[in-house]
């Protein structure tokens, strides 16, 4: 709705269709698909501002499908717990929140159309990975009302540049020149602050009969509630609790208690040295902007402290403590490097042939090398290899739904070594992570798999069998560098 002013930067907003807005509609609709939260959410902020500008109620639809390949008790429980938090939080806001959980594949078909038919316009999230971009594009093509997607993924808007960065260093150099103004354009912590919106008179007729909203009991995600859904019950819930409440608590404890030791502890598999926030960032239960704010507060930092560009060096630009700078390098440089690739190369960021030429060439040259250990996907899935440390990494992923960064690097390198081809290794990494890891199906998943295969890296010598010039890692070296004995004991299958 071009006639209504928005505080959400234009570079973060994009029209997904040509259909006009309807001033005479009953409400503004926010279709929440990726930023599953009420706080620091640019898409929600935009929808609230449109509703205010048009003096209309706001309806928020958060839906959960069952008909996708990886739907399981694990993923469902995490998302349902997030929906329970959202229901409680929206109850205190001037908005109508609809939590819809599909009872059977395809049952949700038509719900978005029915809601959009009475809407002034539709706002949704601009997430560049998994089936979401195709799903939102297809919906926008069908709907007869304006649909706008809003990018709330990172601190640097995905479309602020046309460049595709091929190394972390080149993105760091770029961010040191370009990021500063965006740090003063963070989303409103509470998009409803000081906002009054009219109450919704009614939803479209018959809507709740045809698509009954989730009961509070279902959102509790009890074993019985999960058992009743047609999803994969062999991948059980992880211990980690989903939702903004749990995510925000984790963020606060990390920043207060563990950030100061991040540099020393982050690569130690036996320590809880990192934030553990990736599942919450993936499902949008926590905003990266709030994580940044928490670090800024802890460091008593302000944007004026930012140093001049220092040639892309990891340390010294932020003018924060060394551990805070190391953490922001992961949270911003490495994370947004992944979003940059996924958003700018939507057709091939996940395809093997998107690897840099040198990496494809060297892997191809070693494709026929003898593989002393060759495992099937099933053997990998069951953690039945000769390598106890690798088996433990797989065990951590399967049990906790998350595993340690350094172990992910080793895990991927061994899958490359033990698979019939590099392309097959990519497929296997994707399959296992999609199935078990709460933070899988994310741009950072793909940057991780492709890092294993050479992206964002350089050729290394000497050339090795299977790997060629791709960086090699070994379990023995990992065990020499870090303490892993207790890790292996804890996660051995
Ligand atoms: C083979 C492989 C697969 C990976 N798969 C995923 C995945 O599916 N989902 C995912 O979010 N990350 C993935 N990563 C990146 C990284 O391992 C995880 O982001 C990190 O371990 C998550 O733990 P944390 O939240 O405690 O990280 P922290 O160290 O606390 O970092 C904070 C945040 O920064 C981001 N981040 C940290 N390290 C990286 C990195 N190397 N690349 C991109 N972003 C990073 C994440 O959003 C993370 O939550 C993968 C890495 C590899 C090598």
Coordinates of C-alpha atoms and ligand atoms in Angstrom, one line a residue:
X1 CA 0.0 0.0 0.0
X2 CA 2.2 2.8 -1.4
X3 CA -0.1 5.5 0.2
X4 CA 0.9 4.5 3.8
X5 CA 4.3 5.6 5.1
X6 CA 6.5 2.9 6.8
X7 CA 9.5 3.1 9.0
X8 CA 10.7 -0.2 7.6
X9 CA 13.6 0.7 5.2
X10 CA 12.5 0.4 1.6
X11 CA 15.5 -1.8 0.8
X12 CA 14.0 -4.5 3.0
X13 CA 10.6 -4.5 1.3
X14 CA 9.7 -6.1 -2.0
X15 CA 6.4 -6.6 -3.9
X16 CA 5.8 -10.2 -4.8
X17 CA 2.9 -9.5 -7.2
X18 CA 1.3 -6.7 -9.2
X19 CA -2.2 -7.0 -7.6
X20 CA -3.5 -3.8 -6.1
X21 CA -4.1 -3.1 -2.4
X22 CA -7.7 -2.7 -1.3
X23 CA -8.5 0.2 1.0
X24 CA -12.0 -1.2 1.5
X25 CA -10.6 -4.5 2.9
X26 CA -11.5 -5.7 6.4
X27 CA -8.0 -5.9 7.8
X28 CA -4.3 -6.0 7.1
X29 CA -3.0 -9.6 7.0
X30 CA 0.5 -10.6 8.2
X31 CA 1.4 -14.1 7.0
X32 CA 4.2 -15.1 9.4
X33 CA 6.3 -17.8 7.8
X34 CA 9.9 -17.3 9.0
X35 CA 10.1 -14.5 11.6
X36 CA 8.0 -16.4 14.1
X37 CA 8.0 -13.8 16.9
X38 CA 6.3 -10.6 18.2
X39 CA 9.5 -8.6 19.0
X40 CA 12.0 -6.9 16.7
X41 CA 10.2 -8.1 13.6
X42 CA 10.4 -5.8 10.5
X43 CA 7.5 -7.6 8.7
X44 CA 5.2 -7.3 11.7
X45 CA 6.3 -3.7 12.2
X46 CA 5.4 -3.0 8.5
X47 CA 2.0 -4.7 8.9
X48 CA 1.2 -2.8 12.1
X49 CA 2.1 0.5 10.3
X50 CA -0.1 -0.3 7.3
X51 CA -3.0 -1.2 9.6
X52 CA -2.5 2.0 11.6
X53 CA -2.3 4.1 8.4
X54 CA -5.5 2.5 7.0
X55 CA -7.3 2.4 10.4
X56 CA -7.9 -1.3 10.0
X57 CA -7.5 -4.3 12.3
X58 CA -4.4 -6.5 12.0
X59 CA -4.7 -10.3 11.5
X60 CA -1.6 -12.5 12.0
X61 CA -1.6 -16.0 10.5
X62 CA 1.1 -18.4 11.7
X63 CA 0.6 -21.8 10.1
X64 CA 2.4 -25.1 10.3
X65 CA 2.2 -27.6 7.5
X66 CA 2.5 -31.4 7.8
X67 CA 3.0 -32.2 4.2
X68 CA 6.8 -31.5 3.8
X69 CA 9.5 -34.1 3.7
X70 CA 11.1 -33.4 7.1
X71 CA 8.0 -32.8 9.2
X72 CA 8.7 -34.7 12.5
X73 CA 7.9 -34.6 16.2
X74 CA 11.2 -32.8 16.7
X75 CA 10.5 -29.9 14.3
X76 CA 6.8 -29.7 15.1
X77 CA 7.4 -29.5 18.9
X78 CA 9.9 -26.7 18.5
X79 CA 7.6 -24.7 16.2
X80 CA 4.4 -25.4 18.3
X81 CA 6.1 -24.2 21.4
X82 CA 6.9 -21.0 19.5
X83 CA 3.3 -20.7 18.5
X84 CA 2.2 -21.1 22.1
X85 CA 4.5 -18.2 23.1
X86 CA 3.2 -16.1 20.2
X87 CA -0.4 -16.8 21.2
X88 CA 0.3 -15.6 24.7
X89 CA 2.2 -12.5 23.6
X90 CA -0.3 -11.5 20.9
X91 CA -3.1 -11.8 23.5
X92 CA -1.7 -8.6 25.0
X93 CA -1.5 -6.8 21.6
X94 CA -4.2 -5.1 19.4
X95 CA -4.1 -7.9 16.8
X96 CA -5.9 -11.1 16.0
X97 CA -3.5 -14.0 16.1
X98 CA -4.4 -17.2 14.3
X99 CA -2.3 -20.4 14.9
X100 CA -3.2 -23.0 12.3
X101 CA -1.7 -26.5 12.5
X102 CA -2.5 -28.8 9.5
X103 CA -4.1 -32.0 10.7
X104 CA -3.4 -33.8 7.4
X105 CA -1.4 -33.0 4.3
X106 CA -3.1 -30.3 2.2
X107 CA -5.8 -29.6 4.8
X108 CA -4.6 -26.0 5.0
X109 CA -5.1 -25.4 1.3
X110 CA -7.3 -22.4 0.8
X111 CA -6.9 -20.8 4.2
X112 CA -4.5 -18.1 3.0
X113 CA -6.7 -17.4 0.0
X114 CA -9.8 -17.1 2.2
X115 CA -8.1 -14.7 4.6
X116 CA -6.5 -12.7 1.8
X117 CA -9.9 -12.3 0.0
X118 CA -11.0 -9.9 2.7
X119 CA -7.6 -8.3 3.3
X120 CA -6.4 -4.8 2.3
X121 CA -3.0 -6.3 1.6
X122 CA -0.8 -9.2 2.7
X123 CA 2.7 -8.8 4.3
X124 CA 5.0 -11.8 4.7
X125 CA 8.6 -12.7 5.5
X126 CA 11.3 -12.7 2.9
X127 CA 13.3 -15.9 3.8
X128 CA 15.7 -17.1 1.1
X129 CA 15.9 -20.8 1.8
X130 CA 14.2 -24.2 1.7
X131 CA 10.7 -24.4 0.2
X132 CA 9.7 -20.9 1.6
X133 CA 10.7 -18.7 -1.4
X134 CA 8.7 -20.9 -3.8
X135 CA 5.8 -21.1 -1.4
X136 CA 5.5 -17.4 -1.0
X137 CA 6.0 -16.6 -4.7
X138 CA 3.3 -19.2 -5.7
X139 CA 0.9 -17.8 -3.1
X140 CA 1.5 -14.2 -4.3
X141 CA 0.9 -15.2 -7.9
X142 CA -2.5 -16.7 -6.9
X143 CA -3.7 -13.9 -4.6
X144 CA -5.7 -11.1 -6.0
X145 CA -4.4 -8.5 -3.5
X146 CA -1.0 -6.9 -3.0
X147 CA 1.6 -9.1 -1.3
X148 CA 4.8 -7.6 0.1
X149 CA 7.7 -9.6 1.5
X150 CA 9.9 -8.0 4.2
X151 CA 13.5 -9.0 4.9
X152 CA 14.1 -9.1 8.7
X153 CA 16.9 -11.7 8.4
X154 CA 20.0 -9.8 9.1
X155 CA 21.6 -6.5 10.2
X156 CA 22.6 -5.8 6.6
X157 CA 19.6 -6.0 4.3
X158 CA 19.9 -8.8 1.7
X159 CA 19.2 -6.4 -1.1
X160 CA 21.4 -3.5 0.0
X161 CA 24.0 -4.9 -2.5
X162 CA 23.9 -6.8 -5.8
X163 CA 27.3 -8.4 -5.0
X164 CA 27.7 -12.1 -4.2
X165 CA 30.5 -12.4 -1.8
X166 CA 32.9 -15.4 -2.3
X167 CA 34.9 -15.0 0.9
X168 CA 34.1 -13.9 4.5
X169 CA 37.0 -11.5 4.1
X170 CA 35.4 -9.7 1.1
X171 CA 32.1 -9.4 3.0
X172 CA 33.9 -8.1 6.1
X173 CA 35.6 -5.4 3.9
X174 CA 32.2 -4.4 2.5
X175 CA 30.5 -4.3 5.9
X176 CA 33.2 -2.2 7.3
X177 CA 32.2 0.4 4.7
X178 CA 28.5 -0.1 4.5
X179 CA 27.0 -1.5 7.7
X180 CA 27.1 1.6 10.0
X181 CA 23.9 3.3 8.8
X182 CA 21.9 0.1 9.1
X183 CA 22.9 -0.3 12.8
X184 CA 20.8 2.8 13.5
X185 CA 17.8 1.2 11.6
X186 CA 17.1 -1.7 13.9
X187 CA 13.5 -3.0 14.1
X188 CA 11.3 -1.6 16.9
X189 CA 11.6 -3.9 19.9
X190 CA 7.8 -3.7 20.4
X191 CA 6.2 -2.9 17.0
X192 CA 2.9 -2.2 18.8
X193 CA 4.3 0.4 21.2
X194 CA 1.9 3.4 21.4
X195 CA -0.3 1.9 18.6
X196 CA -4.0 1.6 18.8
X197 CA -5.8 -0.5 16.2
X198 CA -9.5 -1.2 15.7
X199 CA -10.7 -4.5 16.9
X200 CA -11.6 -7.1 14.3
X201 CA -15.3 -7.5 14.0
X202 CA -15.2 -11.0 12.4
X203 CA -13.2 -13.3 10.4
X204 CA -14.5 -14.4 6.9
X205 CA -17.6 -16.5 7.3
X206 CA -17.0 -20.2 7.7
X207 CA -13.3 -19.8 8.1
X208 CA -12.9 -21.2 11.5
X209 CA -15.3 -24.1 10.7
X210 CA -13.3 -25.1 7.7
X211 CA -9.9 -24.5 9.2
X212 CA -10.2 -24.8 13.0
X213 CA -7.4 -23.0 14.8
X214 CA -5.0 -25.0 17.1
X215 CA -6.2 -25.7 20.6
X216 CA -4.0 -24.6 23.5
X217 CA -3.5 -28.4 24.2
X218 CA -2.1 -28.9 20.7
X219 CA 0.3 -26.0 21.1
X220 CA 1.6 -27.6 24.3
X221 CA 3.0 -30.2 21.9
X222 CA 2.4 -33.1 24.3
X223 CA 3.4 -36.6 23.1
X224 CA -0.3 -37.4 22.6
X225 CA -0.8 -34.2 20.5
X226 CA 2.3 -35.0 18.3
X227 CA 1.3 -38.7 18.0
X228 CA -2.0 -37.6 16.4
X229 CA -0.3 -35.8 13.6
X230 CA 0.8 -37.5 10.3
X231 CA 4.5 -36.7 10.7
X232 CA 7.7 -38.7 11.2
X233 CA 7.5 -39.9 14.8
X234 CA 10.9 -41.7 14.5
X235 CA 12.7 -38.3 15.0
X236 CA 11.7 -37.5 18.5
X237 CA 11.6 -34.1 20.2
X238 CA 14.9 -32.6 21.3
X239 CA 15.4 -31.5 24.8
X240 CA 15.7 -27.9 23.7
X241 CA 12.5 -26.0 24.3
X242 CA 11.3 -23.9 21.3
X243 CA 9.8 -20.4 21.3
X244 CA 10.8 -16.8 22.0
X245 CA 10.6 -17.2 25.8
X246 CA 13.2 -20.0 25.8
X247 CA 15.3 -18.3 23.1
X248 CA 15.4 -15.0 24.8
X249 CA 16.4 -16.7 28.1
X250 CA 19.2 -18.5 26.3
X251 CA 20.4 -15.3 24.7
X252 CA 20.4 -13.4 28.0
X253 CA 22.4 -16.2 29.8
X254 CA 24.9 -16.5 27.0
X255 CA 25.6 -12.8 26.9
X256 CA 25.8 -12.4 30.7
X257 CA 27.7 -15.6 31.5
X258 CA 29.5 -17.1 28.5
X259 CA 30.2 -14.3 26.0
X260 CA 33.4 -13.2 27.9
X261 CA 34.9 -16.6 27.3
X262 CA 33.6 -17.1 23.7
X263 CA 37.1 -16.9 22.0
X264 CA 38.7 -19.5 24.3
X265 CA 35.7 -21.9 24.6
X266 CA 33.9 -21.8 21.3
X267 CA 35.8 -24.6 19.7
X268 CA 35.9 -26.9 22.7
X269 CA 33.3 -29.6 22.0
X270 CA 33.0 -30.5 25.6
X271 CA 32.1 -27.0 26.8
X272 CA 29.0 -25.0 26.3
X273 CA 31.1 -22.2 24.8
X274 CA 28.8 -20.9 22.2
X275 CA 25.3 -19.3 22.3
X276 CA 23.3 -22.3 21.1
X277 CA 21.0 -19.8 19.4
X278 CA 21.0 -21.2 15.9
X279 CA 17.7 -23.0 16.2
X280 CA 16.0 -19.9 17.6
X281 CA 17.5 -17.8 14.8
X282 CA 16.5 -20.3 12.2
X283 CA 12.8 -20.4 13.2
X284 CA 12.8 -16.7 13.9
X285 CA 11.9 -17.1 17.6
X286 CA 14.8 -14.7 18.3
X287 CA 15.8 -11.7 16.2
X288 CA 19.4 -11.4 15.3
X289 CA 18.9 -7.7 16.0
X290 CA 18.0 -8.5 19.6
X291 CA 21.1 -10.6 20.0
X292 CA 23.1 -7.7 18.6
X293 CA 21.4 -5.3 21.1
X294 CA 22.2 -7.6 24.0
X295 CA 25.9 -7.6 23.1
X296 CA 25.9 -3.8 22.6
X297 CA 24.3 -3.4 26.1
X298 CA 26.7 -5.8 27.7
X299 CA 29.7 -4.0 26.1
X300 CA 28.2 -0.5 27.0
X301 CA 29.0 0.2 23.3
X302 CA 27.5 2.8 20.9
X303 CA 27.6 3.1 17.1
X304 CA 29.9 6.2 17.4
X305 CA 32.6 3.9 18.8
X306 CA 32.8 2.0 15.5
X307 CA 36.4 2.3 14.1
X308 CA 37.3 3.2 10.6
X309 CA 37.4 0.4 8.0
X310 CA 40.5 -1.7 8.8
X311 CA 40.9 -3.7 5.6
X312 CA 38.5 -6.5 6.6
X313 CA 40.4 -7.6 9.7
X314 CA 38.3 -9.6 12.1
X315 CA 39.5 -7.8 15.2
X316 CA 39.5 -4.1 16.1
X317 CA 36.8 -2.7 13.9
X318 CA 33.9 -2.8 16.3
X319 CA 36.0 -1.5 19.2
X320 CA 34.4 -4.0 21.5
X321 CA 36.1 -6.6 23.7
X322 CA 37.9 -9.4 21.8
X323 CA 35.3 -12.1 22.6
X324 CA 32.4 -9.8 21.6
X325 CA 34.1 -9.0 18.3
X326 CA 34.7 -12.8 17.7
X327 CA 31.1 -13.5 18.3
X328 CA 29.8 -10.7 16.1
X329 CA 32.1 -12.1 13.3
X330 CA 30.1 -15.3 13.4
X331 CA 26.7 -13.7 14.0
X332 CA 27.1 -11.1 11.3
X333 CA 29.9 -11.9 8.8
X334 CA 29.5 -15.6 8.6
X335 CA 25.7 -15.8 9.0
X336 CA 25.0 -13.0 6.5
X337 CA 27.5 -14.4 4.0
X338 CA 25.1 -17.4 3.8
X339 CA 22.0 -15.2 3.4
X340 CA 23.8 -13.2 0.7
X341 CA 24.4 -16.3 -1.3
X342 CA 21.0 -17.8 -0.9
X343 CA 19.2 -14.6 -1.7
X344 CA 21.3 -13.6 -4.7
X345 CA 21.6 -17.1 -6.3
X346 CA 18.2 -18.6 -5.5
X347 CA 18.3 -21.1 -8.3
X348 CA 21.6 -22.7 -7.5
X349 CA 23.0 -21.9 -4.1
X350 CA 22.1 -25.5 -3.1
X351 CA 23.4 -27.1 -6.2
X352 CA 26.8 -28.9 -6.4
X353 CA 27.7 -27.0 -9.6
X354 CA 27.5 -23.6 -7.8
X355 CA 30.9 -24.5 -6.2
X356 CA 33.8 -22.4 -7.4
X357 CA 35.5 -23.8 -10.5
X358 CA 38.8 -24.7 -8.7
X359 CA 36.9 -26.8 -6.1
X360 CA 34.8 -28.6 -8.7
X361 CA 37.9 -29.3 -10.8
X362 CA 40.0 -30.7 -8.0
X363 CA 37.1 -32.8 -6.6
X364 CA 36.4 -34.2 -10.1
X365 CA 40.1 -35.0 -10.6
X366 CA 40.0 -37.2 -7.5
X367 CA 36.5 -38.7 -8.0
X368 CA 37.9 -42.1 -8.9
X369 CA 40.4 -42.2 -6.0
X370 CA 40.1 -45.3 -3.9
X371 CA 38.1 -44.7 -0.8
X372 CA 39.4 -46.9 2.1
X373 CA 36.1 -46.3 4.0
X374 CA 32.9 -46.2 2.1
X375 CA 29.6 -45.9 4.0
X376 CA 26.0 -45.9 2.9
X377 CA 23.7 -43.1 4.0
X378 CA 22.0 -45.5 6.3
X379 CA 25.2 -46.5 8.0
X380 CA 26.0 -42.8 8.5
X381 CA 22.5 -42.1 9.8
X382 CA 23.0 -44.9 12.3
X383 CA 26.4 -43.6 13.3
X384 CA 28.0 -47.0 12.4
X385 CA 31.4 -45.9 11.3
X386 CA 34.9 -46.9 12.5
X387 CA 35.4 -43.4 13.9
X388 CA 34.1 -42.9 17.5
X389 CA 34.5 -39.1 17.4
X390 CA 32.4 -38.9 14.2
X391 CA 29.9 -41.2 15.6
X392 CA 29.6 -39.0 18.6
X393 CA 29.0 -35.9 16.4
X394 CA 26.2 -37.8 14.7
X395 CA 25.0 -38.9 18.1
X396 CA 24.8 -35.3 19.3
X397 CA 22.9 -34.2 16.3
X398 CA 20.4 -37.0 16.6
X399 CA 19.9 -36.6 20.3
X400 CA 20.1 -32.9 20.9
X401 CA 18.9 -31.6 17.5
X402 CA 22.0 -29.4 17.4
X403 CA 25.7 -30.0 17.4
X404 CA 29.0 -28.2 17.9
X405 CA 30.5 -26.0 15.1
X406 CA 33.9 -27.6 15.1
X407 CA 32.4 -31.0 15.1
X408 CA 30.2 -30.0 12.1
X409 CA 33.3 -29.1 10.2
X410 CA 34.9 -32.5 10.9
X411 CA 31.5 -34.3 10.4
X412 CA 31.2 -32.8 6.9
X413 CA 34.8 -33.5 5.9
X414 CA 34.5 -37.1 6.8
X415 CA 31.3 -37.5 4.9
X416 CA 33.2 -36.2 1.9
X417 CA 35.9 -38.8 2.5
X418 CA 33.5 -41.7 3.0
X419 CA 31.0 -41.1 0.2
X420 CA 31.2 -42.4 -3.4
X421 CA 31.4 -38.8 -4.8
X422 CA 31.5 -35.2 -3.6
X423 CA 28.1 -34.6 -5.1
X424 CA 26.7 -37.5 -3.1
X425 CA 28.4 -36.2 0.1
X426 CA 26.5 -32.9 -0.4
X427 CA 23.2 -34.8 -0.7
X428 CA 24.0 -36.8 2.4
X429 CA 24.9 -33.8 4.5
X430 CA 21.7 -32.1 3.5
X431 CA 19.6 -35.2 4.1
X432 CA 20.9 -35.8 7.6
X433 CA 20.8 -32.2 8.7
X434 CA 17.3 -31.6 7.3
X435 CA 16.1 -34.6 9.2
X436 CA 17.8 -34.2 12.6
X437 CA 19.1 -30.7 13.1
X438 CA 16.7 -28.0 14.4
X439 CA 18.7 -25.3 12.7
X440 CA 18.9 -27.2 9.3
X441 CA 17.1 -26.0 6.2
X442 CA 18.8 -22.6 6.6
X443 CA 21.2 -20.5 4.5
X444 CA 23.9 -21.3 7.1
X445 CA 23.3 -25.0 6.5
X446 CA 24.2 -24.6 2.9
X447 CA 27.2 -22.3 3.5
X448 CA 28.4 -25.0 6.0
X449 CA 28.0 -27.9 3.5
X450 CA 29.6 -25.9 0.7
X451 CA 32.4 -24.8 3.0
X452 CA 33.2 -28.5 3.5
X453 CA 33.5 -28.7 -0.3
X454 CA 35.7 -25.6 -0.8
X455 CA 33.4 -22.6 -0.9
X456 CA 34.6 -19.5 1.0
X457 CA 38.0 -21.3 1.3
X458 CA 41.2 -21.5 -0.8
X459 CA 43.1 -24.4 -2.3
X460 CA 45.4 -26.2 0.2
X461 CA 48.5 -28.2 -0.4
X462 CA 49.7 -30.8 -0.5
X463 CA 47.1 -32.5 -2.7
X464 CA 45.5 -35.4 -1.0
X465 CA 43.5 -38.4 -2.2
X466 CA 39.8 -37.8 -2.5
X467 CA 40.1 -34.2 -1.3
X468 CA 42.6 -32.9 -3.9
X469 CA 43.2 -29.3 -2.9
X470 CA 40.2 -29.1 -0.6
X471 CA 41.1 -28.5 3.0
X472 CA 41.4 -31.7 4.9
X473 CA 40.5 -32.4 8.6
X474 CA 41.1 -35.5 10.7
X475 CA 39.6 -36.9 13.9
X476 CA 43.1 -37.5 15.3
X477 CA 44.1 -33.9 14.9
X478 CA 40.8 -32.8 16.4
X479 CA 41.4 -35.0 19.4
X480 CA 44.9 -33.6 19.8
X481 CA 43.7 -30.0 19.7
X482 CA 40.6 -30.3 22.0
X483 CA 39.4 -32.5 24.8
X484 CA 36.9 -34.9 23.3
X485 CA 37.0 -38.0 25.6
X486 CA 33.9 -37.0 27.6
X487 CA 32.2 -35.9 24.4
X488 CA 32.6 -39.3 22.9
X489 CA 31.4 -41.0 26.1
X490 CA 28.4 -38.7 26.2
X491 CA 27.3 -39.1 22.6
X492 CA 28.5 -42.5 21.6
X493 CA 25.5 -44.2 20.0
Ligands
LIG1 C1 28.9 -28.7 7.8 C2 28.3 -27.6 8.5 C3 26.9 -27.5 8.6 C4 26.3 -26.4 9.2 N1 24.9 -26.3 9.3 C5 24.3 -25.2 9.9 C6 22.9 -25.2 10.0 O1 22.2 -26.1 9.5 N2 22.4 -24.1 10.5 C7 23.1 -23.1 11.1 O2 22.5 -22.1 11.6 N3 24.5 -23.1 11.0 C8 25.1 -24.2 10.5 N4 26.5 -24.2 10.4 C9 27.2 -23.1 11.0 C10 27.6 -23.2 12.5 O3 28.2 -24.5 12.7 C11 26.4 -23.0 13.4 O4 25.7 -21.8 13.0 C12 26.8 -22.9 14.8 O5 27.5 -24.1 15.2 C13 25.5 -22.8 15.7 O6 25.8 -22.8 17.0 P1 25.7 -21.5 17.9 O7 24.3 -20.9 17.7 O8 26.0 -21.9 19.3 O9 26.8 -20.6 17.3 P2 27.5 -19.3 17.9 O10 29.0 -19.6 17.8 O11 27.0 -18.9 19.2 O12 27.3 -18.2 16.8 C14 26.1 -17.3 16.9 C15 25.4 -17.4 15.5 O13 26.2 -17.0 14.5 C16 25.9 -17.8 13.3 N5 27.1 -18.6 12.9 C17 28.0 -19.1 13.8 N6 29.0 -19.8 13.1 C18 28.6 -19.8 11.8 C19 29.1 -20.3 10.6 N7 30.2 -21.0 10.5 N8 28.4 -20.0 9.4 C20 27.3 -19.3 9.4 N9 26.7 -18.8 10.5 C21 27.4 -19.0 11.7 C22 24.7 -18.7 13.7 O14 23.6 -18.1 13.3 C23 24.9 -18.8 15.2 O15 23.7 -19.1 15.9 C24 27.1 -25.3 9.8 C25 28.5 -25.4 9.7 C26 29.1 -26.5 9.1 C27 30.5 -26.6 8.9

